[in-house]
Tab-separated table of C-alpha atoms in Angstrom:
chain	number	residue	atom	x	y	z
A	1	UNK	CA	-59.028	-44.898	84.738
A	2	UNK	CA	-56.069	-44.538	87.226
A	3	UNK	CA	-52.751	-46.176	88.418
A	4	UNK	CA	-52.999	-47.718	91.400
A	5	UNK	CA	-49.040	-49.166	92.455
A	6	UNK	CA	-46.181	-48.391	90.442
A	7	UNK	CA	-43.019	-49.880	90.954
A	8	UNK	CA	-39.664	-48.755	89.356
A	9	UNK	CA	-36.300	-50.452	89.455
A	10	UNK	CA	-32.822	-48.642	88.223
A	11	UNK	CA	-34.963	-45.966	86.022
A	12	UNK	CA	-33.200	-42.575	85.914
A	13	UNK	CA	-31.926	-41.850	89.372
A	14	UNK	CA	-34.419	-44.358	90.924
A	15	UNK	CA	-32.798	-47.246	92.596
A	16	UNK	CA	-35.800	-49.194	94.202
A	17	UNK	CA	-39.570	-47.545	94.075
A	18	UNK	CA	-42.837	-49.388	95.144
A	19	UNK	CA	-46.010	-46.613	95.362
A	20	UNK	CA	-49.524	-46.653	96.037
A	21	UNK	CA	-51.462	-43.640	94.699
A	22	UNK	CA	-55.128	-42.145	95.560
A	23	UNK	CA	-57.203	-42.277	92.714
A	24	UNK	CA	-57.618	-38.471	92.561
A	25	UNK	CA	-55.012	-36.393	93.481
A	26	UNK	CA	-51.007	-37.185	94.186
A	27	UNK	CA	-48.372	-35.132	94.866
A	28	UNK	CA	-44.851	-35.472	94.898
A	29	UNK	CA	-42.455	-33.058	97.045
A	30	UNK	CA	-38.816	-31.909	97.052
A	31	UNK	CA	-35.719	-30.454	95.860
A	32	UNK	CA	-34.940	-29.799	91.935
A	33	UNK	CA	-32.800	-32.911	90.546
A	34	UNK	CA	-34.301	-35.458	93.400
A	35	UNK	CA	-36.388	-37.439	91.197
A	36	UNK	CA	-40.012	-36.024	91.640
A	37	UNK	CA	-40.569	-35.719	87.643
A	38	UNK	CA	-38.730	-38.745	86.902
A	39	UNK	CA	-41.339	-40.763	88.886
A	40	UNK	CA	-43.639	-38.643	86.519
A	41	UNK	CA	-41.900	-39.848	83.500
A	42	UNK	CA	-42.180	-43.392	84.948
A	43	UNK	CA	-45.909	-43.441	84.757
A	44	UNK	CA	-45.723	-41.368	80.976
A	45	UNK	CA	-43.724	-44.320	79.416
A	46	UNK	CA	-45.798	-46.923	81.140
A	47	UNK	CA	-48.664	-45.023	78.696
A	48	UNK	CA	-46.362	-44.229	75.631
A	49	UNK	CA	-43.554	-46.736	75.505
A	50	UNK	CA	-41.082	-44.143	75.906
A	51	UNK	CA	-39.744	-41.541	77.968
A	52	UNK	CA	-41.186	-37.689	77.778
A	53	UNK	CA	-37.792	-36.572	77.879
A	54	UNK	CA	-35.646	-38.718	76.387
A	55	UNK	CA	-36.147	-41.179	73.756
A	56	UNK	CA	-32.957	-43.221	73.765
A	57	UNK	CA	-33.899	-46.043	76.374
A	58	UNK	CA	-30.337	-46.837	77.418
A	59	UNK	CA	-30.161	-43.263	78.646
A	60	UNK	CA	-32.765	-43.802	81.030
A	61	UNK	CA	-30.772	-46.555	82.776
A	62	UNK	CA	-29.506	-45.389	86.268
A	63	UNK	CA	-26.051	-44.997	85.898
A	64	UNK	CA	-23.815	-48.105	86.283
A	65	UNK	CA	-26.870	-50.238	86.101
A	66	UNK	CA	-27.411	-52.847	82.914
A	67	UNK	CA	-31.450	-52.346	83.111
A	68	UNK	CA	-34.874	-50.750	84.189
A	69	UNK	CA	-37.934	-52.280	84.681
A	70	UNK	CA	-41.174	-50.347	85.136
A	71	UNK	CA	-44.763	-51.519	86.645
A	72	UNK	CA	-48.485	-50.310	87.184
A	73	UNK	CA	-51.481	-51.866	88.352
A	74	UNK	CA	-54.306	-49.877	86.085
A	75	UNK	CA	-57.794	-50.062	87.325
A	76	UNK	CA	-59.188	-49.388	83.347
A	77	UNK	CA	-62.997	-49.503	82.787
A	78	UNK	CA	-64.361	-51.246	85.850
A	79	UNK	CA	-60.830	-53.997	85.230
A	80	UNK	CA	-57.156	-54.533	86.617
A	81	UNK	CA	-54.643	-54.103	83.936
A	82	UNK	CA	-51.207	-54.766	84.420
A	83	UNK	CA	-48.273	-53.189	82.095
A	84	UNK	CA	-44.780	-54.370	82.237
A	85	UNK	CA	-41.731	-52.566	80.843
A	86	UNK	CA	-38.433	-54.113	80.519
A	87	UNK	CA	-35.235	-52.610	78.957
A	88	UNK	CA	-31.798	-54.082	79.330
A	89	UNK	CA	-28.870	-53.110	77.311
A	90	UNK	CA	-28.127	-54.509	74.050
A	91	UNK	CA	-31.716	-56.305	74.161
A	92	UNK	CA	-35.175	-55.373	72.905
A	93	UNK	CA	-37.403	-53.617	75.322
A	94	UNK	CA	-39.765	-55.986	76.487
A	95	UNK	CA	-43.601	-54.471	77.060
A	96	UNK	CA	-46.587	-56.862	78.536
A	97	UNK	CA	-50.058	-56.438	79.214
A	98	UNK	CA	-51.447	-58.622	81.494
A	99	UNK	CA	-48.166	-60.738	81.178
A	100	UNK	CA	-48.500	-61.069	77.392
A	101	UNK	CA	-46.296	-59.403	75.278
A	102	UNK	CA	-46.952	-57.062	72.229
A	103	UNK	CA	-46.044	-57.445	69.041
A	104	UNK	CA	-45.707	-53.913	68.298
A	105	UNK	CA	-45.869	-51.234	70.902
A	106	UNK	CA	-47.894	-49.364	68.506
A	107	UNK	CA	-50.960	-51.847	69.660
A	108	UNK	CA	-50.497	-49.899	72.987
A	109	UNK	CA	-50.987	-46.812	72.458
A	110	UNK	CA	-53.858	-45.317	73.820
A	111	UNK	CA	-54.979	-48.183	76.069
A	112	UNK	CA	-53.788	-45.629	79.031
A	113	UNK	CA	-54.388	-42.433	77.679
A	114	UNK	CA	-52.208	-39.502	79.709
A	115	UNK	CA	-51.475	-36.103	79.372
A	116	UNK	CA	-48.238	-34.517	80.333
A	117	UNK	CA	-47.809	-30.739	81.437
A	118	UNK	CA	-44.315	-29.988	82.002
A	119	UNK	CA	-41.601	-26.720	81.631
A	120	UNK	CA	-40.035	-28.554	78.964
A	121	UNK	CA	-43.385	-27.457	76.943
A	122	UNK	CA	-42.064	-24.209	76.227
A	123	UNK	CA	-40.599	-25.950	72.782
A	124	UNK	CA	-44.185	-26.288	71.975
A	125	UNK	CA	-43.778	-22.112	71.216
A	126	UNK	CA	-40.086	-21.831	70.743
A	127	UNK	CA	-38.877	-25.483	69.351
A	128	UNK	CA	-39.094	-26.088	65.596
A	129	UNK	CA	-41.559	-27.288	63.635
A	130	UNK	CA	-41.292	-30.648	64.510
A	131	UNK	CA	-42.065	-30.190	67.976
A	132	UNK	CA	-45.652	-28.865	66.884
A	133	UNK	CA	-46.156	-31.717	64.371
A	134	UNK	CA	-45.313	-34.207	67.310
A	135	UNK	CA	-47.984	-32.353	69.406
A	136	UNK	CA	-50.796	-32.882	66.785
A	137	UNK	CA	-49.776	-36.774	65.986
A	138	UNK	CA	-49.905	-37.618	69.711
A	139	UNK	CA	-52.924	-36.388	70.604
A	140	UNK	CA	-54.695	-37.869	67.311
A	141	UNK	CA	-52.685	-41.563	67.615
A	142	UNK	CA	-53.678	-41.653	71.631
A	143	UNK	CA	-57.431	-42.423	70.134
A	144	UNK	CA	-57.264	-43.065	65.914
A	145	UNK	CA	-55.491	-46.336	65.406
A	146	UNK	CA	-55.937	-45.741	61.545
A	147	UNK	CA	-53.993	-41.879	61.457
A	148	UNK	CA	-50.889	-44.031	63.345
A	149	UNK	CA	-51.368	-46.578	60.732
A	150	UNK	CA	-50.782	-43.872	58.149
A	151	UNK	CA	-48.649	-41.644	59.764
A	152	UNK	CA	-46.303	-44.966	60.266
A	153	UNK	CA	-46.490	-45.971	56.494
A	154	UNK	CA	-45.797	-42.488	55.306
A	155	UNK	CA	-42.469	-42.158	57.122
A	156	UNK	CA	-41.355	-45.065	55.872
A	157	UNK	CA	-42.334	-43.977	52.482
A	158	UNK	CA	-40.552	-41.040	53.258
A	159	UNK	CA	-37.676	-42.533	53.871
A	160	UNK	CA	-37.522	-44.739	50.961
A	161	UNK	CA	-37.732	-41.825	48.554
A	162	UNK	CA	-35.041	-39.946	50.384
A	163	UNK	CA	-33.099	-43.426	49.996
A	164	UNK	CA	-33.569	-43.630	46.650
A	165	UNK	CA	-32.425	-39.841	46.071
A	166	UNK	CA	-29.179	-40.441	47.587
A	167	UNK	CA	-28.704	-43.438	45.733
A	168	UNK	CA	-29.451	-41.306	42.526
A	169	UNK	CA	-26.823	-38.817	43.675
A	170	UNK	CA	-24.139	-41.548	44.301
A	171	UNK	CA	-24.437	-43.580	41.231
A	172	UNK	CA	-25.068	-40.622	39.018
A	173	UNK	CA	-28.571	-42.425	37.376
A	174	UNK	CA	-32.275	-41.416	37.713
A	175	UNK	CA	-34.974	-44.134	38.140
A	176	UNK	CA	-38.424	-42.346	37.655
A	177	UNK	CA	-40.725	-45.495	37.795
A	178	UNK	CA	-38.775	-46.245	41.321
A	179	UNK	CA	-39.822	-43.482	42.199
A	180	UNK	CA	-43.232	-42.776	41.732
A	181	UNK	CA	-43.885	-46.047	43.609
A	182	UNK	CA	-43.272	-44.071	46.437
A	183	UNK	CA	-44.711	-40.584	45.596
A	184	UNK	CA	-48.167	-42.169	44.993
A	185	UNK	CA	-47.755	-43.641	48.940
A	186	UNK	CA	-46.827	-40.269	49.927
A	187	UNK	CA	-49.795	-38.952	48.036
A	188	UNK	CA	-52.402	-40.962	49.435
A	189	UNK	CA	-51.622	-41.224	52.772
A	190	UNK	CA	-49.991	-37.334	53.033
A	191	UNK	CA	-53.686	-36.140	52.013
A	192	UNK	CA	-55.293	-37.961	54.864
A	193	UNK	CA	-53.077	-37.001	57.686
A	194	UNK	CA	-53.568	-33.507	56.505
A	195	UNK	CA	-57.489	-34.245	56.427
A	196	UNK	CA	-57.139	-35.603	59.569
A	197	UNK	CA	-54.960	-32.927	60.911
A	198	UNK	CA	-57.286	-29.988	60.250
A	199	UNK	CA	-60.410	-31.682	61.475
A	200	UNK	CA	-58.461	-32.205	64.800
A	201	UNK	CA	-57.485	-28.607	64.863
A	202	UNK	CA	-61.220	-27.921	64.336
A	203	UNK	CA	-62.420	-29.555	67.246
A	204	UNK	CA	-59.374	-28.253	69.558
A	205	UNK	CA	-59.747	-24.912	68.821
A	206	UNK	CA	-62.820	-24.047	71.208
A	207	UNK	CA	-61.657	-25.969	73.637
A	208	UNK	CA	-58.660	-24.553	73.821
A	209	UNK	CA	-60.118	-21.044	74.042
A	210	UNK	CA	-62.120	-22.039	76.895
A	211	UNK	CA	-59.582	-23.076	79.304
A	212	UNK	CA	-57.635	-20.103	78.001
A	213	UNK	CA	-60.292	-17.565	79.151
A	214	UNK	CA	-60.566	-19.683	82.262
A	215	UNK	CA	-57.199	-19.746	83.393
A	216	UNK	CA	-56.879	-16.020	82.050
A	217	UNK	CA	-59.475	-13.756	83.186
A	218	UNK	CA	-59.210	-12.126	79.457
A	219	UNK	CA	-61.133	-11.966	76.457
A	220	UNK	CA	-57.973	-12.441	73.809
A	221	UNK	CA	-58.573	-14.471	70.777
A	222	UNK	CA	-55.765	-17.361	71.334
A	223	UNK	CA	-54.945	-19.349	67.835
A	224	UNK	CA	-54.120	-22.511	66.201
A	225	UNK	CA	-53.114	-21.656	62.970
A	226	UNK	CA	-52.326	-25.210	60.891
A	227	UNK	CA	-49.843	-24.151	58.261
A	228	UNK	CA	-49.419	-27.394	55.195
A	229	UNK	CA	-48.158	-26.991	51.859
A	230	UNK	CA	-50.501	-28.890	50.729
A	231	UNK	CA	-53.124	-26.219	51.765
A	232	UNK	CA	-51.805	-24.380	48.838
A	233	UNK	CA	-52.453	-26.650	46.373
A	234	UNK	CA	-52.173	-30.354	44.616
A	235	UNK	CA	-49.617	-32.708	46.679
A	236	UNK	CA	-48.882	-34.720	43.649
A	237	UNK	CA	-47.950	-31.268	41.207
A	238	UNK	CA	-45.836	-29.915	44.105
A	239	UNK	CA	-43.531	-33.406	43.997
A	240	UNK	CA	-43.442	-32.990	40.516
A	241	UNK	CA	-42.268	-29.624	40.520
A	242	UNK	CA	-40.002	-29.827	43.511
A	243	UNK	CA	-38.225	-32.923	41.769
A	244	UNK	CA	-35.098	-31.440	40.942
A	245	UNK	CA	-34.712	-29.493	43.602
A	246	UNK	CA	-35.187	-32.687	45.577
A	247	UNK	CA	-32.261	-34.593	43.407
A	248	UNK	CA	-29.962	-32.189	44.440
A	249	UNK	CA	-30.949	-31.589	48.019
A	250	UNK	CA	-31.549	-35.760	48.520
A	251	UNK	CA	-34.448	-35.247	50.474
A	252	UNK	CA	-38.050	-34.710	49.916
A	253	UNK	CA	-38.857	-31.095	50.062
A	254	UNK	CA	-42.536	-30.812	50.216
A	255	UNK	CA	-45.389	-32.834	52.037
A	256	UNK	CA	-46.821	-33.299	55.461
A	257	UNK	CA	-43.294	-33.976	57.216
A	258	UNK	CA	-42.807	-30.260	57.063
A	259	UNK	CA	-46.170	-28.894	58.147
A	260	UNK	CA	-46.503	-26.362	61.412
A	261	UNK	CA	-48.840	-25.124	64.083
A	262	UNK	CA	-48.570	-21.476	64.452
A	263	UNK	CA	-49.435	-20.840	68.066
A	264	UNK	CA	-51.149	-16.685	68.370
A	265	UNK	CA	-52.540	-14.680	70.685
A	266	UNK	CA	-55.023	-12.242	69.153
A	267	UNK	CA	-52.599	-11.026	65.809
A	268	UNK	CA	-49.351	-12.326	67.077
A	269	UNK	CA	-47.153	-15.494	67.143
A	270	UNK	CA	-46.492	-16.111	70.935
A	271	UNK	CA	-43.047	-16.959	70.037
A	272	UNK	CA	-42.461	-13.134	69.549
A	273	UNK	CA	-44.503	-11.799	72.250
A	274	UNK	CA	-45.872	-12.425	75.468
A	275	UNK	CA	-44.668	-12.808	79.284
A	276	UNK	CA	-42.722	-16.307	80.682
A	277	UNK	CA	-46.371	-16.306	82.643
A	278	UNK	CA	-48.550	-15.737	79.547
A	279	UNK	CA	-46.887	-18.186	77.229
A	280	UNK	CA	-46.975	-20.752	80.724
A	281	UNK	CA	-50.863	-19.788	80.758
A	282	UNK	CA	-51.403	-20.417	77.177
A	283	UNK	CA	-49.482	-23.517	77.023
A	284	UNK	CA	-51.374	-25.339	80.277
A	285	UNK	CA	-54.296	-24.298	78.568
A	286	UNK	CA	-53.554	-25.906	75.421
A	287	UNK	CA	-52.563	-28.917	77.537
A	288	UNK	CA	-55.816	-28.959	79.056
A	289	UNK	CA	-58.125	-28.515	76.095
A	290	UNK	CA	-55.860	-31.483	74.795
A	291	UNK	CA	-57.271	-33.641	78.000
A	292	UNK	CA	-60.509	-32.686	77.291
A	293	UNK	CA	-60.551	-33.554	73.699
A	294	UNK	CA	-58.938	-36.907	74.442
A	295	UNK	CA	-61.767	-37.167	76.907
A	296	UNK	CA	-64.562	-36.742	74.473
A	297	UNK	CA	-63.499	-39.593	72.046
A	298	UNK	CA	-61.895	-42.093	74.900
A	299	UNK	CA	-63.639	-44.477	76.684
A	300	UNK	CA	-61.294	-44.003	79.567
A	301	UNK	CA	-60.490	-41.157	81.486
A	302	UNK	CA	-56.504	-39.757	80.977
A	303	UNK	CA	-54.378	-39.702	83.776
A	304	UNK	CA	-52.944	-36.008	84.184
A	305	UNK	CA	-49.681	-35.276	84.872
A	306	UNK	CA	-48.735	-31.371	86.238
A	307	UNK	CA	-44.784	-31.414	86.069
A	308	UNK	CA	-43.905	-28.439	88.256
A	309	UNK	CA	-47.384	-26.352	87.294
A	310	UNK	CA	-46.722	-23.398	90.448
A	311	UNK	CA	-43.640	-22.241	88.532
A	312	UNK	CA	-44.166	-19.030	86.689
A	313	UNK	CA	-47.687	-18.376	87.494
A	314	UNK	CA	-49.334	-16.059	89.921
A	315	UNK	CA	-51.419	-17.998	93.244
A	316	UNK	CA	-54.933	-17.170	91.979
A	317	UNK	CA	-54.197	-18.716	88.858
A	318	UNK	CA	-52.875	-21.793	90.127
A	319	UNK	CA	-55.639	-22.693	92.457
A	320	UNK	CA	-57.755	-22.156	89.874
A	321	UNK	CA	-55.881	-24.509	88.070
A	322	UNK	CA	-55.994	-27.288	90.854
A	323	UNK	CA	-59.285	-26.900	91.238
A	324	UNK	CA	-60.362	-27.377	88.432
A	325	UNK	CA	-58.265	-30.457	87.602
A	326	UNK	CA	-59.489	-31.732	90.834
A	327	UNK	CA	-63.501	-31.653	89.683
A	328	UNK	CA	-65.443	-34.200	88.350
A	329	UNK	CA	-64.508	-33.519	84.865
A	330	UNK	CA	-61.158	-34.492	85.610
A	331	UNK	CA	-59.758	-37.730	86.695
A	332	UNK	CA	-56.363	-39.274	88.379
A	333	UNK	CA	-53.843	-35.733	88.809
A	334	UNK	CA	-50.062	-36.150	89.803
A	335	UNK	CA	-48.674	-32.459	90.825
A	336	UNK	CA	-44.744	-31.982	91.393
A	337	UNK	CA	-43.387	-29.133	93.516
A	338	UNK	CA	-40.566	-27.858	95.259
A	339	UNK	CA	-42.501	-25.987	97.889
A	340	UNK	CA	-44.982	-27.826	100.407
A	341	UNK	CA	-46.355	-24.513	101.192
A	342	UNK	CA	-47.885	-23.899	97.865
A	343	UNK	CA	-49.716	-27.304	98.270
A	344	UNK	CA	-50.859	-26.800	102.126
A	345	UNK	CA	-52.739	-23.489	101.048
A	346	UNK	CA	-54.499	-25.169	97.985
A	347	UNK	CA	-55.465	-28.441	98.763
A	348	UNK	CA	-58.038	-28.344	102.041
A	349	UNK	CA	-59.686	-26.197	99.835
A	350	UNK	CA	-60.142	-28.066	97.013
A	351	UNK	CA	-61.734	-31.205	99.037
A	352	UNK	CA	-60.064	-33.976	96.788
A	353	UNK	CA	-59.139	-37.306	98.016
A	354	UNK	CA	-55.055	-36.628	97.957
A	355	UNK	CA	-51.805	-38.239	99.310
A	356	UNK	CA	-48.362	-36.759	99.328
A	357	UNK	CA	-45.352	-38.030	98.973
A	358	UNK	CA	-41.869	-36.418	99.569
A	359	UNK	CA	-38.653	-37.521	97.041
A	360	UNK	CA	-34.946	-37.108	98.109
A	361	UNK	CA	-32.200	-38.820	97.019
A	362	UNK	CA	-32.526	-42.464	98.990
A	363	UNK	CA	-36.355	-42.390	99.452
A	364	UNK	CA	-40.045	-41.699	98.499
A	365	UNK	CA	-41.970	-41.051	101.971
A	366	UNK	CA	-45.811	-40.525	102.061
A	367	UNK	CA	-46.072	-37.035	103.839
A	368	UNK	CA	-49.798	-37.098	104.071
A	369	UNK	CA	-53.303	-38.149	103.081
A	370	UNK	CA	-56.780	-37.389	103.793
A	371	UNK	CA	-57.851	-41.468	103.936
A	372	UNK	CA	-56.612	-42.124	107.619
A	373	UNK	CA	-53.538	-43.855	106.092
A	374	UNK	CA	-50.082	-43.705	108.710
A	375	UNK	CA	-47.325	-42.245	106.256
A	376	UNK	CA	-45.203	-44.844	105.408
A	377	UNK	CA	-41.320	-44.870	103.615
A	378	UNK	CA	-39.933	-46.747	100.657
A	379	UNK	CA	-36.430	-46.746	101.218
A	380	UNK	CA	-34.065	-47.552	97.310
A	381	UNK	CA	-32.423	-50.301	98.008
C-alpha cells in the first residue's frame, strides 16, 4: 500500500499543497518550523483521523483560516482508494472514503495502516503512563476491530462509574445496584483488554529485540515489562475493596485505565539511564518492531513515516537504518531532514526508487528523483 497525491488546504502552516510521491522512498527538506513534519502529520491523520501532535482539530487550522481539508489517492491491495478529510469550525469533521462518508471514524481505522517515528517519542520513556497505554491500544486497534470495540465500551463505562461517584459525593446518597451495572462492564471487558494486551506484548517482544540488536551492534537484553493490577489478582475483589476509597476520591482507582509499559534495558528502566542516542536507538527500534508486527497480521503494507530520524544518532547507524527501511520488507518511507547532505551520502547507496522535495515557507519544490522526472514547484496560494 502507498499514497500516491496528497493535497492539503489551510492545515497547520500549509496554505495550498498538491504532491505526488514515489512509491518507495520520499523525502522532505528544510529548515526547523517550515512545515516538513506537518506534511508528515497530513498523511498520519489521513490514516488515524487525527493529528500525531495535536488532537484538538481547530488547532490544526492555519491561522486566520475557518477550515482544512486533507486528500490522498491510496493505491491499497491492487485498488485506488480515496480519503477525504474535512474540518471547519463549529462543524463536525467530515471523513469519506471513496466519496462516502463514515458513520464512525472508528470504521477507519486500520484501512491505511502507518507508523509514525518522530522526536516527540521520547514521552514513550519519559511521559506518563498514559502515553505507554496509548502506544499498546494503537498498535492493537490498527488491526483488531473487536479490542477497539472493547476498549471504546470500557471508557465509557469508566466514565459512567466516575459519574455516578460524583453524583454520590454531591447528593450525599450511595446507590450500590447503580453501580455494579457498571463494575460488571468494567469486569468483562477490563479482563480482555488485559488478555489482549499481554498476548500483544508477547509477540512484540522478539521483534523488538531484533531491530534493537540490529540498529545496536550489542547484545543487551531490551524489555517490555506490562505492569496491570489486575496481574495481581481478581478485577472484581479489587473494585470491591477499593470502593471507599473510590467514594471519596470520585474516580475509579483500579483497572486497566491505569496499567503501564515499563520500557528496560538489561536491569534498568531507560527512563533512569541511558544516552539521548541510546534511548533514540531503542525507541526507533521499538517503532520498527511495531511496523513489523502490524505487518504480520495486515493485509496491507504500513506506510512509514521517519520524522527527523538523523537527529541524535551516529552516521553508521542511520544508514543502517535507511537501508533497511528501504528493502523489500519495507514498503512506502517518508524521511524529514534539515540537512540535504545527510541524504546525498545515503541514498545512491541504498538503490531505492526516491524523490525529494524541499519545504520553505511559500512552497514545496521537488529537488530530485531517480525516475527521469524535471523537478517541478507547488507554489501556496
Amino acid at each position: 500500500m502507498y499514497i500516491k497525491e496528497l493535497s492539503v488546504i489551510n492545515f497547520k502552516n500549509l496554505e495550498q499543497v498538491e504532491l505526488e510521491f514515489s512509491h518507495k522512498l520520499n523525502c522532505f527538506i528544510g529548515n526547523n518550523g517550515v512545515g516538513k513534519t506537518n506534511l508528515l502529520d497530513g498523511i498520519y491523520y489521513l490514516s488515524f483521523c487525527k493529528s500525531y501532535f495535536n488532537s484538538v482539530d481547530s488547532q490544526n487550522i492555519r491561522h486566520e483560516e475557518e477550515f482544512f481539508v486533507l486528500q490522498g489517492q491510496y493505491s491499497r491491495l491492487d485498488e485506488d482508494e480515496n480519503i477525504y478529510c474535512g474540518f471547519q469550525k463549529g462543524q463536525k469533521k467530515k471523513f469519506r472514503r471513496n466519496k462516502k462518508e463514515y458513520k464512525r471514524l472508528s470504521e477507519h481505522i486500520g484501512l491505511l495502516p502507518l507508523v509514525m517515528i518522530s522526536p516527540s517519542d521520547t514521552s514513550l520513556i519519559m511521559g506518563g503512563s498514559d502515553e505507554r497505554r496509548k502506544f499498546m491500544d494503537s498498535v492493537i486497534s490498527q488491526n483488531d476491530r473487536q479490542y477497539l470495540d472493547q476498549l471504546i465500551r470500557y471508557n465509557r463505562a469508566l466514565l459512567q462509574r466516575n459519574n455516578l461517584l460524583k453524583y454520590f459525593a454531591a447528593n450525599r446518597v450511595f446507590e450500590p445496584d447503580n453501580l455494579e451495572v457498571w463494575d460488571a462492564q468494567l469486569v468483562m471487558l477490563g479482563e480482555k483488554i488485559n488478555k489482549r494486551r499481554q498476548e500483544f506484548l508477547g509477540e512484540l517482544q522478539p521483534i523488538f529485540q531484533k531491530y534493537y540488536d540490529f540498529i545496536s551492534d550489542g547484545h543487551e537484553q531490551v524489555t517490555l515489562e506490562y505492569q496491570s493490577q489486575l496481574n495481581e489478582g481478581d478485577f472484581e475483589g479489587q473494585l470491591k475493596e477499593a470502593l471507599q476509597r473510590d467514594r471519596v476520591l470520585q474516580f475509579t482507582s483500579v483497572g486497566i485505565h491505569k496499567d503501564d509499559l515499563e520500557l528496560k534495558l538489561g536491569d534498568f528502566p531507560m527512563k533512569k539511564m541511558g544516552s539521548q542516542g541510546q534511548k533514540k536507538t531503542y525507541l526507533v527500534a521499538l517503532k520498527l518492531a511495531q511496523f513489523d508486527f502490524i505487518r504480520s497480521v495486515n493485509q496491507a503494507m504500513p506506510i512509514l513515516l521517519l520524522d527527523d530520524i538523523f537527529d541524535k544518532l551516529d552516521g553508521e547507524r542511520v544508514e543502517k537504518i535507511v537501508k533497511l527501511v528501504s528493502g523489500n520488507t519495507f514498503g512506502q518511507i517518508f524521511i524529514t531532514d534539515t540537512n540535504r547532505e545527510h541524504l546525498d551520502q545515503i541514498i545512491p547507496r541504498v538503490g531505492a526508487d526516491y524523490r525529494i522535495f524541499r519545504v520553505t515557507d511559500g512552497a514545496v519544490t521537488e529537488n530530485g528523483n531517480n525516475n527521469g522526472g524535471e523537478p517541478k514547484v507547488v507554489e501556496n496560494n
